[in-house]
Amino acid sequence: MFGTTARNLLKKFHSAKELAEIPIEELKNLLASSSKNYFRNIDQKSILVNQTAKYLFSIPNILAEQINFLIKEENFTDDVTPLTRTGNAYLRYYFIQDTQSMINYNSEYCEYYKHKFKETPRHSHKRALTLTARKLVRLVSTLLSKKQLYPSPEERKERKLKQKEMTDS
């Protein structure tokens, strides 16, 4: 529904009536260029789009303007966003490797990885590993900025208990 071709059609035509009025050949050319010749049977697809546009119920002009404004703003975000590959590629590679070790030997990171693995519908391992690596980057950055060593899980539990006791009293 919100693929590139559909968005291009919705941006170009303000109503289904406008879309239904253009000739099939022009619609065929528009679909071919917009989809980069993705459709196998472009003739059939253009007829289907034309017929669908003809038999759609009409939207009042006031609503159509607002809908077109929202579509042109492109507020839609896909659930599968590409990962940004900025920064040092070698450093990124080694953080991913370190994250794999953290998952194997640190229960906190293992639980976080499992949680993210269950949470992501596609590319679960890569996505969960990348999100866990991001957590590791934040930890390393914090430790470096505060000039601290990584505390053991026991030390962190003790610290949390002390903080809780201080807030309770």
PDB file of C-alpha atoms in Angstrom:
ATOM      1  CA  MET A   1       0.000   0.000   0.000  1.00  0.00           C
ATOM      2  CA  PHE A   2       2.794   2.427   0.827  1.00  0.00           C
ATOM      3  CA  GLY A   3       5.329   1.189  -1.688  1.00  0.00           C
ATOM      4  CA  THR A   4       7.182   3.619  -3.907  1.00  0.00           C
ATOM      5  CA  THR A   5       4.828   3.173  -6.835  1.00  0.00           C
ATOM      6  CA  ALA A   6       1.679   3.723  -4.760  1.00  0.00           C
ATOM      7  CA  ARG A   7       3.181   6.781  -3.074  1.00  0.00           C
ATOM      8  CA  ASN A   8       4.135   8.262  -6.440  1.00  0.00           C
ATOM      9  CA  LEU A   9       0.591   7.762  -7.742  1.00  0.00           C
ATOM     10  CA  LEU A  10      -0.909   9.290  -4.599  1.00  0.00           C
ATOM     11  CA  LYS A  11       1.399  12.295  -4.875  1.00  0.00           C
ATOM     12  CA  LYS A  12       0.692  12.878  -8.558  1.00  0.00           C
ATOM     13  CA  PHE A  13      -3.099  12.502  -8.432  1.00  0.00           C
ATOM     14  CA  HIS A  14      -5.198  14.264  -5.824  1.00  0.00           C
ATOM     15  CA  SER A  15      -8.166  11.946  -6.169  1.00  0.00           C
ATOM     16  CA  ALA A  16      -9.166   8.564  -7.509  1.00  0.00           C
ATOM     17  CA  LYS A  17     -11.299  10.382 -10.065  1.00  0.00           C
ATOM     18  CA  GLU A  18      -8.209  12.082 -11.539  1.00  0.00           C
ATOM     19  CA  LEU A  19      -6.405   8.750 -11.666  1.00  0.00           C
ATOM     20  CA  ALA A  20      -9.350   7.056 -13.377  1.00  0.00           C
ATOM     21  CA  GLU A  21      -9.494   9.755 -16.067  1.00  0.00           C
ATOM     22  CA  ILE A  22      -5.986   9.317 -17.464  1.00  0.00           C
ATOM     23  CA  PRO A  23      -5.534   7.026 -20.470  1.00  0.00           C
ATOM     24  CA  ILE A  24      -4.402   3.442 -19.847  1.00  0.00           C
ATOM     25  CA  GLU A  25      -1.226   3.942 -21.928  1.00  0.00           C
ATOM     26  CA  GLU A  26      -0.173   6.937 -19.834  1.00  0.00           C
ATOM     27  CA  LEU A  27      -0.917   5.005 -16.635  1.00  0.00           C
ATOM     28  CA  LYS A  28       1.073   2.060 -17.966  1.00  0.00           C
ATOM     29  CA  ASN A  29       4.092   4.288 -18.658  1.00  0.00           C
ATOM     30  CA  LEU A  30       3.756   5.930 -15.244  1.00  0.00           C
ATOM     31  CA  LEU A  31       3.607   2.551 -13.476  1.00  0.00           C
ATOM     32  CA  ALA A  32       6.584   1.238 -15.445  1.00  0.00           C
ATOM     33  CA  SER A  33       8.787   4.245 -14.683  1.00  0.00           C
ATOM     34  CA  SER A  34       7.693   4.535 -11.060  1.00  0.00           C
ATOM     35  CA  SER A  35       8.192   0.840 -10.307  1.00  0.00           C
ATOM     36  CA  LYS A  36      11.385   0.590 -12.383  1.00  0.00           C
ATOM     37  CA  ASN A  37       9.717  -2.168 -14.463  1.00  0.00           C
ATOM     38  CA  TYR A  38       9.026  -4.280 -11.359  1.00  0.00           C
ATOM     39  CA  PHE A  39       5.610  -5.516 -12.489  1.00  0.00           C
ATOM     40  CA  ARG A  40       5.634  -8.598 -14.721  1.00  0.00           C
ATOM     41  CA  ASN A  41       2.416  -7.851 -16.565  1.00  0.00           C
ATOM     42  CA  ILE A  42       2.255  -4.053 -16.684  1.00  0.00           C
ATOM     43  CA  ASP A  43      -0.816  -4.069 -18.965  1.00  0.00           C
ATOM     44  CA  GLN A  44      -2.849  -6.079 -16.481  1.00  0.00           C
ATOM     45  CA  LYS A  45      -1.621  -3.979 -13.546  1.00  0.00           C
ATOM     46  CA  SER A  46      -2.507  -0.691 -15.242  1.00  0.00           C
ATOM     47  CA  ILE A  47      -6.027  -1.949 -16.037  1.00  0.00           C
ATOM     48  CA  LEU A  48      -6.428  -3.111 -12.426  1.00  0.00           C
ATOM     49  CA  VAL A  49      -5.315   0.273 -11.062  1.00  0.00           C
ATOM     50  CA  ASN A  50      -7.625   2.095 -13.470  1.00  0.00           C
ATOM     51  CA  GLN A  51     -10.642  -0.061 -12.573  1.00  0.00           C
ATOM     52  CA  THR A  52      -9.925   0.238  -8.863  1.00  0.00           C
ATOM     53  CA  ALA A  53      -9.719   4.029  -9.178  1.00  0.00           C
ATOM     54  CA  LYS A  54     -13.017   4.124 -11.105  1.00  0.00           C
ATOM     55  CA  TYR A  55     -14.972   2.118  -8.549  1.00  0.00           C
ATOM     56  CA  LEU A  56     -13.578   3.662  -5.375  1.00  0.00           C
ATOM     57  CA  PHE A  57     -15.877   5.787  -3.291  1.00  0.00           C
ATOM     58  CA  SER A  58     -15.090   9.456  -3.498  1.00  0.00           C
ATOM     59  CA  ILE A  59     -13.622  11.377  -0.598  1.00  0.00           C
ATOM     60  CA  PRO A  60     -14.893  14.890   0.066  1.00  0.00           C
ATOM     61  CA  ASN A  61     -12.518  17.577  -1.234  1.00  0.00           C
ATOM     62  CA  ILE A  62     -11.789  18.910   2.259  1.00  0.00           C
ATOM     63  CA  LEU A  63     -10.584  15.498   3.404  1.00  0.00           C
ATOM     64  CA  ALA A  64      -8.766  14.795   0.144  1.00  0.00           C
ATOM     65  CA  GLU A  65      -6.621  17.901   0.576  1.00  0.00           C
ATOM     66  CA  GLN A  66      -5.648  16.878   4.119  1.00  0.00           C
ATOM     67  CA  ILE A  67      -4.885  13.311   3.065  1.00  0.00           C
ATOM     68  CA  ASN A  68      -2.759  14.483   0.155  1.00  0.00           C
ATOM     69  CA  PHE A  69      -0.895  16.857   2.466  1.00  0.00           C
ATOM     70  CA  LEU A  70      -0.073  13.987   4.839  1.00  0.00           C
ATOM     71  CA  ILE A  71       1.039  11.742   1.987  1.00  0.00           C
ATOM     72  CA  LYS A  72       3.260  14.461   0.547  1.00  0.00           C
ATOM     73  CA  GLU A  73       4.829  14.977   3.975  1.00  0.00           C
ATOM     74  CA  GLU A  74       5.683  11.239   3.923  1.00  0.00           C
ATOM     75  CA  ASN A  75       5.010  10.633   7.641  1.00  0.00           C
ATOM     76  CA  PHE A  76       5.121   6.936   6.922  1.00  0.00           C
ATOM     77  CA  THR A  77       8.116   5.015   8.315  1.00  0.00           C
ATOM     78  CA  ASP A  78       8.791   1.418   7.456  1.00  0.00           C
ATOM     79  CA  ASP A  79       9.362  -1.157  10.197  1.00  0.00           C
ATOM     80  CA  VAL A  80      12.473  -2.360   8.396  1.00  0.00           C
ATOM     81  CA  THR A  81      14.796   0.588   8.226  1.00  0.00           C
ATOM     82  CA  PRO A  82      18.234   0.160   6.758  1.00  0.00           C
ATOM     83  CA  LEU A  83      21.109   0.295   9.198  1.00  0.00           C
ATOM     84  CA  THR A  84      23.320   3.319   8.888  1.00  0.00           C
ATOM     85  CA  ARG A  85      26.866   2.414   8.113  1.00  0.00           C
ATOM     86  CA  THR A  86      28.573   5.540   9.312  1.00  0.00           C
ATOM     87  CA  GLY A  87      31.777   5.566  11.274  1.00  0.00           C
ATOM     88  CA  ASN A  88      34.778   3.291  11.274  1.00  0.00           C
ATOM     89  CA  ALA A  89      33.951  -0.044   9.599  1.00  0.00           C
ATOM     90  CA  TYR A  90      36.708  -1.883  11.477  1.00  0.00           C
ATOM     91  CA  LEU A  91      35.540  -0.565  14.827  1.00  0.00           C
ATOM     92  CA  ARG A  92      31.973  -1.537  13.996  1.00  0.00           C
ATOM     93  CA  TYR A  93      33.117  -5.053  13.050  1.00  0.00           C
ATOM     94  CA  TYR A  94      35.038  -5.491  16.300  1.00  0.00           C
ATOM     95  CA  PHE A  95      32.146  -4.204  18.398  1.00  0.00           C
ATOM     96  CA  ILE A  96      29.903  -6.813  16.784  1.00  0.00           C
ATOM     97  CA  GLN A  97      32.504  -9.493  17.577  1.00  0.00           C
ATOM     98  CA  ASP A  98      32.807  -8.255  21.167  1.00  0.00           C
ATOM     99  CA  THR A  99      29.046  -8.243  21.488  1.00  0.00           C
ATOM    100  CA  GLN A 100      28.941 -11.905  20.512  1.00  0.00           C
ATOM    101  CA  SER A 101      31.400 -12.628  23.337  1.00  0.00           C
ATOM    102  CA  MET A 102      29.356 -10.548  25.768  1.00  0.00           C
ATOM    103  CA  ILE A 103      26.263 -12.544  24.848  1.00  0.00           C
ATOM    104  CA  ASN A 104      28.117 -15.799  25.496  1.00  0.00           C
ATOM    105  CA  TYR A 105      29.645 -14.790  28.837  1.00  0.00           C
ATOM    106  CA  ASN A 106      27.510 -12.021  30.352  1.00  0.00           C
ATOM    107  CA  SER A 107      24.007 -12.946  31.512  1.00  0.00           C
ATOM    108  CA  GLU A 108      22.747  -9.352  31.354  1.00  0.00           C
ATOM    109  CA  TYR A 109      23.723  -8.978  27.704  1.00  0.00           C
ATOM    110  CA  CYS A 110      22.439 -12.476  26.948  1.00  0.00           C
ATOM    111  CA  GLU A 111      19.008 -11.567  28.319  1.00  0.00           C
ATOM    112  CA  TYR A 112      18.990  -8.279  26.397  1.00  0.00           C
ATOM    113  CA  TYR A 113      19.927 -10.097  23.177  1.00  0.00           C
ATOM    114  CA  LYS A 114      17.174 -12.711  23.713  1.00  0.00           C
ATOM    115  CA  HIS A 115      14.625  -9.978  24.379  1.00  0.00           C
ATOM    116  CA  LYS A 116      15.557  -8.115  21.185  1.00  0.00           C
ATOM    117  CA  PHE A 117      15.671 -11.384  19.220  1.00  0.00           C
ATOM    118  CA  LYS A 118      12.056 -12.156  20.174  1.00  0.00           C
ATOM    119  CA  GLU A 119      11.022  -8.576  19.496  1.00  0.00           C
ATOM    120  CA  THR A 120      12.188  -8.347  15.876  1.00  0.00           C
ATOM    121  CA  PRO A 121      10.126 -10.076  13.181  1.00  0.00           C
ATOM    122  CA  ARG A 122      12.744 -10.166  10.399  1.00  0.00           C
ATOM    123  CA  HIS A 123      16.511 -10.636  10.438  1.00  0.00           C
ATOM    124  CA  SER A 124      16.239 -11.420  14.137  1.00  0.00           C
ATOM    125  CA  HIS A 125      19.843 -12.415  14.827  1.00  0.00           C
ATOM    126  CA  LYS A 126      21.464  -9.537  12.958  1.00  0.00           C
ATOM    127  CA  ARG A 127      19.057  -6.955  14.323  1.00  0.00           C
ATOM    128  CA  ALA A 128      19.314  -8.208  17.905  1.00  0.00           C
ATOM    129  CA  LEU A 129      23.096  -8.416  17.665  1.00  0.00           C
ATOM    130  CA  THR A 130      23.303  -4.867  16.307  1.00  0.00           C
ATOM    131  CA  LEU A 131      21.026  -3.495  19.025  1.00  0.00           C
ATOM    132  CA  THR A 132      23.053  -5.307  21.671  1.00  0.00           C
ATOM    133  CA  ALA A 133      26.243  -3.889  20.150  1.00  0.00           C
ATOM    134  CA  ARG A 134      24.702  -0.429  20.418  1.00  0.00           C
ATOM    135  CA  LYS A 135      24.146  -1.079  24.125  1.00  0.00           C
ATOM    136  CA  LEU A 136      27.784  -2.149  24.441  1.00  0.00           C
ATOM    137  CA  VAL A 137      28.935   1.049  22.682  1.00  0.00           C
ATOM    138  CA  ARG A 138      26.937   3.136  25.165  1.00  0.00           C
ATOM    139  CA  LEU A 139      28.496   1.201  28.060  1.00  0.00           C
ATOM    140  CA  VAL A 140      32.048   1.646  26.752  1.00  0.00           C
ATOM    141  CA  SER A 141      31.423   5.327  26.047  1.00  0.00           C
ATOM    142  CA  THR A 142      30.087   5.887  29.577  1.00  0.00           C
ATOM    143  CA  LEU A 143      32.939   3.996  31.192  1.00  0.00           C
ATOM    144  CA  LEU A 144      35.508   5.960  29.205  1.00  0.00           C
ATOM    145  CA  SER A 145      33.903   9.332  29.910  1.00  0.00           C
ATOM    146  CA  LYS A 146      33.635   8.613  33.663  1.00  0.00           C
ATOM    147  CA  LYS A 147      37.073   6.945  33.709  1.00  0.00           C
ATOM    148  CA  GLN A 148      35.710   3.860  35.461  1.00  0.00           C
ATOM    149  CA  LEU A 149      36.259   0.131  35.226  1.00  0.00           C
ATOM    150  CA  TYR A 150      33.410  -2.205  34.351  1.00  0.00           C
ATOM    151  CA  PRO A 151      31.811  -3.293  37.643  1.00  0.00           C
ATOM    152  CA  SER A 152      30.915  -6.926  38.125  1.00  0.00           C
ATOM    153  CA  PRO A 153      27.224  -7.862  38.279  1.00  0.00           C
ATOM    154  CA  GLU A 154      27.533  -8.393  42.042  1.00  0.00           C
ATOM    155  CA  GLU A 155      28.968  -4.913  42.540  1.00  0.00           C
ATOM    156  CA  ARG A 156      26.158  -3.414  40.497  1.00  0.00           C
ATOM    157  CA  LYS A 157      23.528  -5.293  42.522  1.00  0.00           C
ATOM    158  CA  GLU A 158      25.083  -4.020  45.738  1.00  0.00           C
ATOM    159  CA  ARG A 159      25.139  -0.469  44.379  1.00  0.00           C
ATOM    160  CA  LYS A 160      21.462  -0.708  43.383  1.00  0.00           C
ATOM    161  CA  LEU A 161      20.517  -2.050  46.808  1.00  0.00           C
ATOM    162  CA  LYS A 162      22.370   0.804  48.515  1.00  0.00           C
ATOM    163  CA  GLN A 163      20.664   3.358  46.262  1.00  0.00           C
ATOM    164  CA  LYS A 164      17.302   1.775  46.979  1.00  0.00           C
ATOM    165  CA  GLU A 165      17.941   1.856  50.734  1.00  0.00           C
ATOM    166  CA  MET A 166      18.903   5.527  50.523  1.00  0.00           C
ATOM    167  CA  THR A 167      15.747   6.432  48.615  1.00  0.00           C
ATOM    168  CA  ASP A 168      13.515   4.379  50.922  1.00  0.00           C
ATOM    169  CA  SER A 169      14.822   6.038  54.092  1.00  0.00           C
TER     170      SER A 169
END
